[in-house]
């Protein structure tokens, strides 16, 4: 039996504002519990919400980033339910009229092809607080620091057909919100999280299967694993003659399984209605135009430009545009060094990225500044050092041992380009190794590498490789 | 001295005929003496009042006094007052001390008024007789066996009995105008959005509006000069220029077009009340006004629409009283559900519970369109009725309440008949318009109120119309026997 998987994602991106969506309290992560909750967040009697205008600009930015319609009028509604970490007894969200309407994003799949994923809507809402069930001796602790933090909920169409596609989409949105600087994308801290709606159907079916909503998947890896587990589960239920019932399921990363959280029958009736404390949100054309002026180049556009402007391969361009900071680092180095873009890309994606990963650092935290890397590339291109020696220099730069030229000088790494000096070294090596010379001359071409190695060893790797090759060939030819 | 208006007291304070401390003490003494029988205050802040009065006198000595500096004043217990119990008439908040001041409270503090205390009210402002208060009913000073009206009954009775020169009220369906009418004082419900709702505990957010209650239109104008205005903390408050409400009080009544809606003079209106209202309208004719019969065809639908919208909003607004962070919490809850259920059923009285249940039902999946959406459509029609009427008239007049004050307990078992006592006031809230009630005579020794309804932001005109009547009548100067 051929099965098809159908997936839609609901992504919650926490907007990077200084203060909350409806109050002046700070949103910073990691503060002492309940120190960042004011009277409004605590829902004291008489308080009223006032919309933070920054969140509106951020939502518009996202809307423009996915070519979506921005609603001229959207409405905040109350989603009513009781929970201790929801102080008002309702969450202010948008229901019937969201600020961002239909849009789409191009997502690159593993085989390099692109697929368009449609976005149904994106709406603004406030986050709830946190309930802490451990360390309270059977009781629960409530931390309301997060209550009222602005969220943008991004809802996709059920356009994805595999867990890998879902991850690719999630990554594309993740990269976009960071490019737009509206969300820090930190999944561990929960500022970027997603729920997945998963169903399966026989390939011949035109109707969608019954879906289950998976909650609590807070990393790219877990998204893939949770969906794959759920797909397997649903198929085996149906193949065993059972039916899938619509429900919300929780993903347990430790056991790598999903389990029932609540069934459809247990689902809350949220009794949505327009929040009478907030007027309809009106977005004017001039607001949209102002945001448009402020829009950065998006990952897709940047990728295209990198390929044409710098003659990079699609592979290199893709890697470089994963984050705005990385792309900016690349462009700055190219500009400062006037080195070949390909060489620059290789260094950034190779040695620099490797070192950063090992040290668990972000490009913005790189100990090697763009000016330093640019200088290093200049020294390669002007033949002061060879590419191989450059790795030694880079290591010293990474360890903060000083300026590129200083390191080259101090460690005596300057490449030998004086042909007289190279000639005498070559002559010495030929004189010292008569057997090998004889073998070479009798046809053992492979021994050429031996002579190169000897020369480099004797010089500490500082000989200009092209010059050495040429001279060696001449002298060995006799 | 205590029988004087704010305008007169302000003069006396300015002319050093009396100090604010002395004046405050006189009112505190009266509260002490009379409020046991009236029950119009939930909290009396005597010490704080005297300290504030002392400050006011000092401010005056420095030459920094405004028109309200040193004037004793009362706040309805729905307005949050920092450091002072703010109960909203409910057991739920019997132990609640607000950590902040409502915008209205701040405004009056800044103006230099002296807070005598917090007045009694129907629980969470839900009621028309003050009988739903956790602190017991307020008695009407004109007849202690009758109700003071509600929900701002404490403010109305306290002003009527000269326990305070003025007080705040809030009006969701008539809660300023109806008790003002029943107690024989003046009360103004401003245009929705004119007075900040920040710190005014919400009942039905789209209808709630705070306003002043005093004896005269002139005093109300003085209070509006302090209360009105845009507040960045209230997204529904309107940024519209605030006039000096006293400057137009004496404008002429010549050519004023008064509309009398035929729907306000039909079945259910007590004869004595109708006669008093007709007599008042005759006075306006003498002043040069013209009378026009008009129609507000959807009036009959205002009560059903109100009793869907207000409970729907209240069911959500009152969800925060869950026993978790403040207010009443039941003893030894077994689990979360038990905590919610017992805290809420112990903390809320029957009328509040009834409205939460109605509202929850009206918003439920499958009923929302039939109730809430339909009620909103009716609201649109009612607004249109008024808008059409104001094409042809300047003010709409009629009774505030179909009857004078009724006996305590008379309607408590019959919520529908209780709801009907707001039949002439509710439409004004649904339309967001300003409305006033002023004393216009007596029937069986109980006061009758004349209601004035204006177009949006026409408060200056309403005050001018009310003041013109008070210049030629003396209903507003009467003192209930024994007070």
Coordinates of N, CA, C and O in Angstrom, one line a residue, chain B residues 4-158:
Chain B
X4 N -24.2 72.9 51.0 CA -23.8 73.7 49.9 C -23.3 72.9 48.7 O -22.9 71.7 48.9
X5 N -23.3 73.5 47.5 CA -22.8 72.8 46.3 C -21.2 73.0 46.3 O -20.7 73.8 47.1
X6 N -20.6 72.2 45.4 CA -19.2 72.3 45.3 C -18.8 73.7 44.8 O -17.8 74.3 45.4
X7 N -19.6 74.3 43.9 CA -19.3 75.6 43.5 C -19.2 76.6 44.7 O -18.3 77.5 44.8
X8 N -20.2 76.5 45.6 CA -20.3 77.3 46.8 C -19.1 77.0 47.7 O -18.5 78.0 48.3
X9 N -18.9 75.8 48.0 CA -17.8 75.4 48.9 C -16.5 75.9 48.4 O -15.6 76.3 49.2
X10 N -16.3 75.8 47.1 CA -15.0 76.2 46.5 C -14.8 77.7 46.8 O -13.7 78.1 47.2
X11 N -15.9 78.5 46.7 CA -15.8 79.9 47.1 C -15.4 80.1 48.5 O -14.6 80.9 48.9
X12 N -16.1 79.3 49.4 CA -15.9 79.5 50.8 C -14.5 79.1 51.2 O -13.9 79.7 52.1
X13 N -14.0 78.1 50.6 CA -12.6 77.7 50.9 C -11.6 78.8 50.4 O -10.7 79.1 51.1
X14 N -11.9 79.3 49.2 CA -11.1 80.4 48.7 C -11.1 81.6 49.5 O -10.1 82.3 49.7
X15 N -12.3 81.9 50.1 CA -12.5 83.1 50.9 C -12.1 82.8 52.4 O -12.4 83.7 53.3
X16 N -11.6 81.6 52.7 CA -11.1 81.3 54.0 C -12.3 81.3 55.0 O -12.1 81.4 56.2
X17 N -13.5 81.0 54.5 CA -14.6 80.9 55.5 C -14.5 79.6 56.3 O -15.1 79.5 57.3
X18 N -13.9 78.7 55.7 CA -13.7 77.4 56.3 C -12.5 76.7 55.7 O -12.1 77.0 54.6
X19 N -11.8 75.9 56.5 CA -10.7 75.1 56.0 C -11.2 73.8 55.5 O -12.2 73.3 55.8
X20 N -10.3 73.2 54.7 CA -10.7 71.8 54.1 C -10.7 70.8 55.3 O -11.6 69.9 55.3
X21 N -9.9 71.0 56.3 CA -9.9 70.1 57.4 C -11.2 70.2 58.1 O -11.8 69.1 58.5
X22 N -11.7 71.4 58.4 CA -12.9 71.6 59.1 C -14.1 71.0 58.3 O -15.0 70.3 58.8
X23 N -14.1 71.3 57.0 CA -15.1 70.8 56.1 C -15.2 69.3 56.0 O -16.2 68.6 56.2
X24 N -14.0 68.7 55.9 CA -13.8 67.3 55.8 C -14.4 66.6 57.1 O -15.1 65.6 57.1
X25 N -14.0 67.2 58.3 CA -14.5 66.7 59.5 C -16.0 66.7 59.6 O -16.6 65.8 60.1
X26 N -16.6 67.8 59.1 CA -18.1 67.9 59.1 C -18.7 66.7 58.4 O -19.7 66.1 58.8
X27 N -18.1 66.4 57.2 CA -18.7 65.3 56.4 C -18.4 64.0 57.1 O -19.3 63.1 57.1
X28 N -17.2 63.8 57.6 CA -16.9 62.6 58.3 C -17.9 62.4 59.5 O -18.3 61.3 59.7
X29 N -18.2 63.5 60.2 CA -19.1 63.4 61.3 C -20.5 62.9 60.8 O -21.2 62.1 61.4
X30 N -20.9 63.5 59.7 CA -22.2 63.1 59.1 C -22.2 61.6 58.7 O -23.2 60.9 58.9
X31 N -21.1 61.2 58.1 CA -21.1 59.8 57.7 C -21.2 58.9 58.9 O -22.0 57.9 59.0
X32 N -20.5 59.3 60.0 CA -20.5 58.5 61.2 C -21.9 58.5 61.8 O -22.4 57.4 62.2
X33 N -22.6 59.6 61.6 CA -23.9 59.7 62.2 C -25.0 59.0 61.4 O -25.9 58.4 62.0
X34 N -24.9 59.2 60.1 CA -26.1 58.7 59.3 C -25.8 57.4 58.5 O -26.8 56.8 58.1
X35 N -24.6 57.1 58.3 CA -24.4 56.0 57.4 C -24.7 54.6 57.9 O -24.9 53.6 57.2
X36 N -24.9 54.5 59.2 CA -25.3 53.2 59.8 C -26.7 52.9 59.2 O -27.0 51.7 58.9
X37 N -27.5 53.9 59.1 CA -28.9 53.6 58.5 C -28.9 53.5 57.0 O -29.6 52.8 56.4
X38 N -27.9 54.3 56.3 CA -28.0 54.3 54.9 C -27.1 53.2 54.2 O -27.5 52.7 53.2
X39 N -26.0 52.8 54.9 CA -25.1 51.8 54.3 C -24.5 52.3 52.9 O -24.4 51.4 52.1
X40 N -24.2 53.6 52.8 CA -23.8 54.0 51.5 C -22.3 53.9 51.3 O -21.8 54.0 50.2
X41 N -21.5 53.7 52.4 CA -20.1 53.6 52.2 C -19.7 52.1 52.6 O -20.2 51.5 53.5
X42 N -18.7 51.6 51.8 CA -18.1 50.3 52.2 C -16.9 50.6 53.0 O -16.7 49.9 54.0
X43 N -16.1 51.6 52.6 CA -14.9 51.9 53.4 C -14.9 53.4 53.6 O -15.2 54.2 52.7
X44 N -14.7 53.9 54.9 CA -14.5 55.3 55.1 C -13.0 55.5 55.4 O -12.5 54.8 56.3
X45 N -12.4 56.4 54.7 CA -11.0 56.6 54.9 C -10.7 57.9 55.7 O -10.1 58.9 55.2
X46 N -11.2 57.9 56.9 CA -11.2 59.1 57.8 C -9.8 59.7 57.9 O -9.6 60.9 57.7
X47 N -8.8 58.9 58.4 CA -7.5 59.4 58.7 C -6.8 59.9 57.4 O -6.3 61.0 57.4
X48 N -7.0 59.2 56.3 CA -6.4 59.6 55.1 C -7.0 60.9 54.6 O -6.4 61.8 54.1
X49 N -8.4 61.0 54.8 CA -9.1 62.2 54.4 C -8.6 63.4 55.1 O -8.3 64.5 54.5
X50 N -8.4 63.3 56.4 CA -7.9 64.5 57.2 C -6.5 64.8 56.8 O -6.2 66.0 56.7
X51 N -5.7 63.8 56.5 CA -4.3 64.1 56.0 C -4.4 64.8 54.7 O -3.6 65.8 54.4
X52 N -5.2 64.3 53.8 CA -5.3 65.0 52.4 C -5.9 66.4 52.6 O -5.5 67.3 51.9
X53 N -6.8 66.6 53.5 CA -7.4 67.9 53.7 C -6.3 68.9 54.2 O -6.3 70.0 53.8
X54 N -5.5 68.4 55.1 CA -4.4 69.2 55.6 C -3.5 69.6 54.5 O -3.1 70.8 54.4
X55 N -3.2 68.7 53.6 CA -2.3 69.0 52.5 C -3.0 70.0 51.6 O -2.3 70.9 51.1
X56 N -4.3 69.9 51.4 CA -5.1 70.8 50.5 C -5.0 72.2 51.1 O -4.8 73.2 50.4
X57 N -5.2 72.3 52.4 CA -5.1 73.6 53.1 C -3.7 74.2 52.9 O -3.5 75.4 52.6
X58 N -2.7 73.4 53.0 CA -1.3 73.9 52.8 C -1.1 74.4 51.4 O -0.4 75.4 51.2
X59 N -1.6 73.6 50.5 CA -1.5 74.0 49.1 C -2.2 75.3 48.8 O -1.7 76.2 48.1
X60 N -3.4 75.5 49.4 CA -4.1 76.7 49.3 C -3.3 77.9 49.9 O -3.2 79.0 49.3
X61 N -2.7 77.6 51.0 CA -1.8 78.7 51.7 C -0.7 79.1 50.8 O -0.3 80.3 50.8
X62 N -0.2 78.2 49.9 CA 0.9 78.5 49.0 C 0.3 79.2 47.8 O 1.1 79.5 46.9
X63 N -1.0 79.3 47.7 CA -1.6 80.0 46.5 C -1.7 79.1 45.3 O -1.7 79.5 44.2
X64 N -1.7 77.7 45.6 CA -1.7 76.8 44.5 C -3.0 76.0 44.4 O -3.0 74.9 43.9
X65 N -4.1 76.6 44.9 CA -5.3 75.9 44.9 C -6.1 76.0 43.6 O -6.1 77.1 43.0
X66 N -6.7 74.9 43.2 CA -7.6 74.9 42.0 C -9.0 74.9 42.5 O -9.3 74.9 43.7
X67 N -10.0 74.8 41.6 CA -11.4 74.9 42.0 C -11.9 73.7 42.9 O -12.8 73.8 43.7
X68 N -11.2 72.5 42.8 CA -11.6 71.4 43.6 C -10.7 71.1 44.8 O -10.9 70.2 45.5
X69 N -9.6 71.9 45.0 CA -8.7 71.7 46.1 C -9.4 71.8 47.4 O -10.1 72.7 47.7
X70 N -9.3 70.7 48.2 CA -9.9 70.6 49.5 C -11.3 70.2 49.5 O -11.9 70.2 50.6
X71 N -11.9 69.9 48.4 CA -13.3 69.5 48.4 C -13.5 68.0 48.7 O -12.8 67.2 48.1
X72 N -14.2 67.7 49.7 CA -14.4 66.3 50.1 C -15.2 65.6 49.0 O -16.0 66.2 48.3
X73 N -14.9 64.3 48.8 CA -15.3 63.6 47.6 C -15.4 62.1 48.0 O -14.7 61.6 48.9
X74 N -16.2 61.3 47.2 CA -16.2 59.9 47.4 C -16.1 59.2 46.1 O -16.5 59.7 45.0
X75 N -15.4 58.0 46.1 CA -15.2 57.2 44.9 C -16.1 55.9 45.1 O -16.1 55.3 46.1
X76 N -16.8 55.6 44.0 CA -17.5 54.3 43.9 C -16.4 53.2 44.1 O -15.3 53.4 43.6
X77 N -16.8 52.2 44.8 CA -15.8 51.2 45.2 C -15.4 50.3 44.0 O -14.8 49.2 44.1
X78 N -15.7 50.8 42.8 CA -15.3 50.1 41.5 C -14.0 50.7 41.0 O -13.3 50.1 40.2
X79 N -13.6 51.9 41.5 CA -12.4 52.6 41.1 C -11.3 52.1 42.0 O -11.4 52.2 43.2
X80 N -10.2 51.7 41.4 CA -9.0 51.2 42.2 C -8.3 52.3 42.9 O -8.0 53.3 42.2
X81 N -8.1 52.2 44.2 CA -7.4 53.2 45.0 C -6.2 52.5 45.6 O -6.4 51.5 46.4
X82 N -5.1 53.0 45.4 CA -3.8 52.4 45.9 C -3.8 52.4 47.4 O -4.1 53.4 48.0
X83 N -3.6 51.2 48.0 CA -3.5 51.1 49.4 C -4.8 51.1 50.2 O -4.9 51.0 51.4
X84 N -5.9 51.2 49.4 CA -7.3 51.2 50.0 C -8.0 50.1 49.5 O -8.0 49.8 48.3
X85 N -8.8 49.4 50.3 CA -9.6 48.3 49.8 C -10.5 48.7 48.7 O -11.1 49.8 48.7
X86 N -10.5 47.9 47.6 CA -11.3 48.1 46.5 C -12.1 46.8 46.2 O -11.6 45.9 45.6
X87 N -13.3 46.8 46.7 CA -14.1 45.5 46.8 C -15.0 45.3 45.6 O -15.4 44.1 45.3
X88 N -15.4 46.3 44.9 CA -16.3 46.2 43.8 C -17.7 45.6 44.3 O -18.4 45.0 43.6
X89 N -17.9 45.8 45.6 CA -19.2 45.3 46.2 C -19.2 43.7 46.3 O -20.3 43.2 46.4
X90 N -18.1 43.1 46.2 CA -18.1 41.6 46.1 C -17.3 41.0 47.2 O -16.2 41.5 47.6
X91 N -17.7 39.8 47.7 CA -17.0 39.0 48.6 C -15.6 38.6 48.0 O -14.6 38.5 48.6
X92 N -15.7 38.5 46.6 CA -14.5 38.1 45.9 C -13.3 39.0 46.2 O -12.2 38.5 46.2
X93 N -13.6 40.3 46.3 CA -12.5 41.3 46.5 C -12.6 41.9 47.9 O -12.0 43.0 48.1
X94 N -13.3 41.2 48.8 CA -13.4 41.8 50.2 C -12.0 42.0 50.8 O -11.8 42.9 51.6
X95 N -11.0 41.2 50.4 CA -9.7 41.3 51.0 C -8.7 42.0 50.0 O -7.5 42.0 50.2
X96 N -9.2 42.7 49.0 CA -8.3 43.2 47.9 C -8.0 44.6 48.1 O -8.8 45.5 48.2
X97 N -6.7 44.9 48.2 CA -6.2 46.3 48.3 C -5.4 46.5 47.0 O -4.5 45.8 46.7
X98 N -5.9 47.5 46.2 CA -5.3 47.8 44.9 C -3.8 48.3 45.0 O -3.6 49.1 45.9
X99 N -2.9 47.8 44.2 CA -1.6 48.3 44.2 C -1.4 49.6 43.3 O -0.3 50.1 43.2
X100 N -2.5 50.0 42.7 CA -2.4 51.2 41.9 C -3.7 52.0 41.9 O -4.7 51.5 42.3
X101 N -3.6 53.3 41.5 CA -4.7 54.2 41.4 C -5.3 54.1 40.0 O -4.6 54.2 39.0
X102 N -6.6 54.1 39.9 CA -7.3 54.3 38.6 C -7.0 55.7 38.1 O -6.7 56.6 38.8
X103 N -7.1 55.8 36.8 CA -6.8 57.2 36.2 C -7.7 58.2 36.8 O -7.3 59.3 37.1
X104 N -9.0 57.9 36.9 CA -10.0 58.8 37.5 C -9.5 59.2 38.9 O -9.6 60.4 39.3
X105 N -9.1 58.2 39.7 CA -8.6 58.5 41.1 C -7.4 59.4 41.1 O -7.3 60.4 41.8
X106 N -6.5 59.2 40.1 CA -5.3 60.0 40.0 C -5.7 61.5 39.7 O -5.2 62.4 40.2
X107 N -6.7 61.6 38.7 CA -7.1 62.9 38.3 C -7.7 63.7 39.5 O -7.4 64.9 39.6
X108 N -8.5 63.0 40.3 CA -9.1 63.7 41.4 C -8.0 64.0 42.5 O -8.1 65.1 43.2
X109 N -7.1 63.1 42.7 CA -6.0 63.4 43.6 C -5.2 64.6 43.2 O -4.9 65.5 44.0
X110 N -5.0 64.7 41.9 CA -4.2 65.8 41.3 C -5.0 67.1 41.5 O -4.4 68.2 41.7
X111 N -6.3 67.0 41.4 CA -7.1 68.2 41.5 C -7.2 68.7 43.0 O -7.8 69.7 43.2
X112 N -6.8 67.8 43.9 CA -6.7 68.2 45.3 C -8.0 67.8 46.1 O -8.2 68.3 47.2
X113 N -8.9 67.0 45.5 CA -10.0 66.6 46.3 C -9.6 65.7 47.5 O -8.5 65.1 47.4
X114 N -10.5 65.6 48.4 CA -10.2 64.8 49.7 C -11.1 63.6 49.6 O -12.3 63.7 49.5
X115 N -10.5 62.4 49.7 CA -11.2 61.2 49.6 C -11.8 60.8 50.9 O -11.1 60.4 51.9
X116 N -13.2 60.9 51.0 CA -13.9 60.5 52.3 C -14.0 59.0 52.4 O -13.9 58.4 53.5
X117 N -14.1 58.3 51.3 CA -14.2 56.8 51.3 C -14.7 56.3 50.0 O -14.8 57.0 49.0
X118 N -15.1 55.0 50.1 CA -15.5 54.2 48.9 C -16.9 53.8 49.1 O -17.3 53.2 50.1
X119 N -17.7 54.1 48.1 CA -19.2 53.9 48.2 C -19.6 52.5 47.8 O -19.1 51.9 46.9
X120 N -20.7 52.2 48.4 CA -21.4 50.9 48.2 C -21.9 50.8 46.8 O -22.2 51.8 46.1
X121 N -22.1 49.6 46.3 CA -22.5 49.4 44.9 C -23.0 48.0 44.7 O -22.7 47.1 45.5
X122 N -23.8 47.7 43.7 CA -24.1 46.4 43.4 C -22.9 45.6 43.0 O -21.9 46.1 42.5
X123 N -22.9 44.3 43.3 CA -21.7 43.5 43.1 C -21.2 43.6 41.7 O -22.0 43.3 40.7
X124 N -20.0 44.0 41.5 CA -19.4 44.2 40.1 C -20.3 45.0 39.2 O -20.3 44.8 38.0
X125 N -21.1 45.9 39.9 CA -22.0 46.9 39.1 C -23.1 46.2 38.4 O -23.7 46.7 37.5
X126 N -23.4 45.0 38.9 CA -24.5 44.2 38.3 C -25.8 44.3 39.1 O -25.9 43.5 40.1
X127 N -26.6 45.2 38.8 CA -27.9 45.4 39.6 C -28.4 46.7 39.4 O -27.8 47.7 39.0
X128 N -29.7 46.9 39.8 CA -30.4 48.1 39.6 C -31.0 48.6 40.9 O -31.8 49.5 41.0
X129 N -30.6 48.0 42.0 CA -31.2 48.4 43.3 C -30.2 48.3 44.5 O -30.5 48.6 45.6
X130 N -28.9 48.0 44.1 CA -27.9 47.9 45.2 C -28.1 46.7 46.1 O -27.4 46.6 47.1
X131 N -29.0 45.9 45.8 CA -29.3 44.8 46.7 C -28.4 43.6 46.4 O -28.3 42.6 47.2
X132 N -27.6 43.6 45.3 CA -26.7 42.5 45.1 C -25.3 42.7 45.8 O -24.4 41.9 45.7
X133 N -25.1 43.9 46.5 CA -23.9 44.1 47.1 C -23.6 43.1 48.2 O -24.5 42.7 49.0
X134 N -22.4 42.6 48.3 CA -22.0 41.8 49.4 C -22.1 42.5 50.8 O -22.3 41.8 51.8
X135 N -22.1 43.8 50.7 CA -22.1 44.6 52.0 C -23.6 45.0 52.3 O -23.7 45.9 53.1
X136 N -24.6 44.4 51.7 CA -25.9 44.8 52.0 C -26.5 45.9 51.2 O -25.7 46.7 50.6
X137 N -27.8 46.1 51.1 CA -28.4 47.1 50.3 C -28.1 48.5 50.8 O -28.0 48.7 52.1
X138 N -28.1 49.5 49.9 CA -28.0 50.9 50.3 C -29.5 51.3 50.5 O -30.3 50.9 49.7
X139 N -29.8 52.1 51.5 CA -31.1 52.6 51.7 C -31.3 54.0 51.1 O -30.3 54.8 51.0
X140 N -32.5 54.2 50.6 CA -32.7 55.5 50.0 C -33.0 56.6 51.1 O -33.9 56.4 51.9
X141 N -32.3 57.7 51.1 CA -32.5 58.7 52.2 C -33.9 59.2 52.2 O -34.4 59.7 53.2
X142 N -34.6 59.2 51.1 CA -36.0 59.7 51.0 C -37.0 58.8 51.6 O -38.1 59.2 52.0
X143 N -36.6 57.5 51.8 CA -37.5 56.5 52.4 C -36.6 55.3 52.6 O -36.3 54.6 51.7
X144 N -36.3 55.1 53.9 CA -35.3 54.0 54.2 C -35.8 52.6 53.9 O -35.0 51.7 53.9
X145 N -37.0 52.5 53.5 CA -37.5 51.2 53.2 C -37.4 50.9 51.7 O -37.6 49.8 51.2
X146 N -37.0 52.0 51.0 CA -36.9 51.8 49.5 C -35.4 51.7 49.1 O -34.5 52.1 49.8
X147 N -35.2 51.2 47.9 CA -33.8 51.1 47.3 C -33.3 52.4 46.9 O -34.1 53.3 46.6
X148 N -32.0 52.5 46.8 CA -31.3 53.7 46.3 C -31.1 53.6 44.8 O -30.6 54.6 44.2
X149 N -31.4 52.5 44.3 CA -31.1 52.3 42.8 C -29.7 51.7 42.7 O -29.0 51.6 43.7
X150 N -29.4 51.4 41.5 CA -28.0 50.8 41.3 C -27.6 50.9 39.9 O -28.3 51.3 39.0
X151 N -26.3 50.6 39.7 CA -25.4 50.0 40.7 C -24.7 51.1 41.5 O -24.2 50.7 42.6
X152 N -24.7 52.4 41.1 CA -24.0 53.4 41.9 C -24.9 53.9 43.0 O -25.0 55.1 43.3
X153 N -25.6 53.0 43.7 CA -26.6 53.4 44.8 C -25.9 54.1 46.0 O -26.4 55.0 46.6
X154 N -24.7 53.6 46.3 CA -24.0 54.2 47.5 C -23.6 55.6 47.2 O -23.9 56.5 48.0
X155 N -23.1 55.9 46.0 CA -22.8 57.3 45.6 C -24.0 58.2 45.6 O -24.0 59.3 46.1
X156 N -25.1 57.7 45.0 CA -26.3 58.5 44.9 C -26.9 58.8 46.3 O -27.2 59.9 46.6
X157 N -27.0 57.8 47.2 CA -27.5 58.0 48.5 C -26.7 58.9 49.3 O -27.1 59.8 50.1
X158 N -25.3 58.7 49.2 CA -24.4 59.6 50.0 C -24.5 61.0 49.6 O -24.5 61.9 50.4

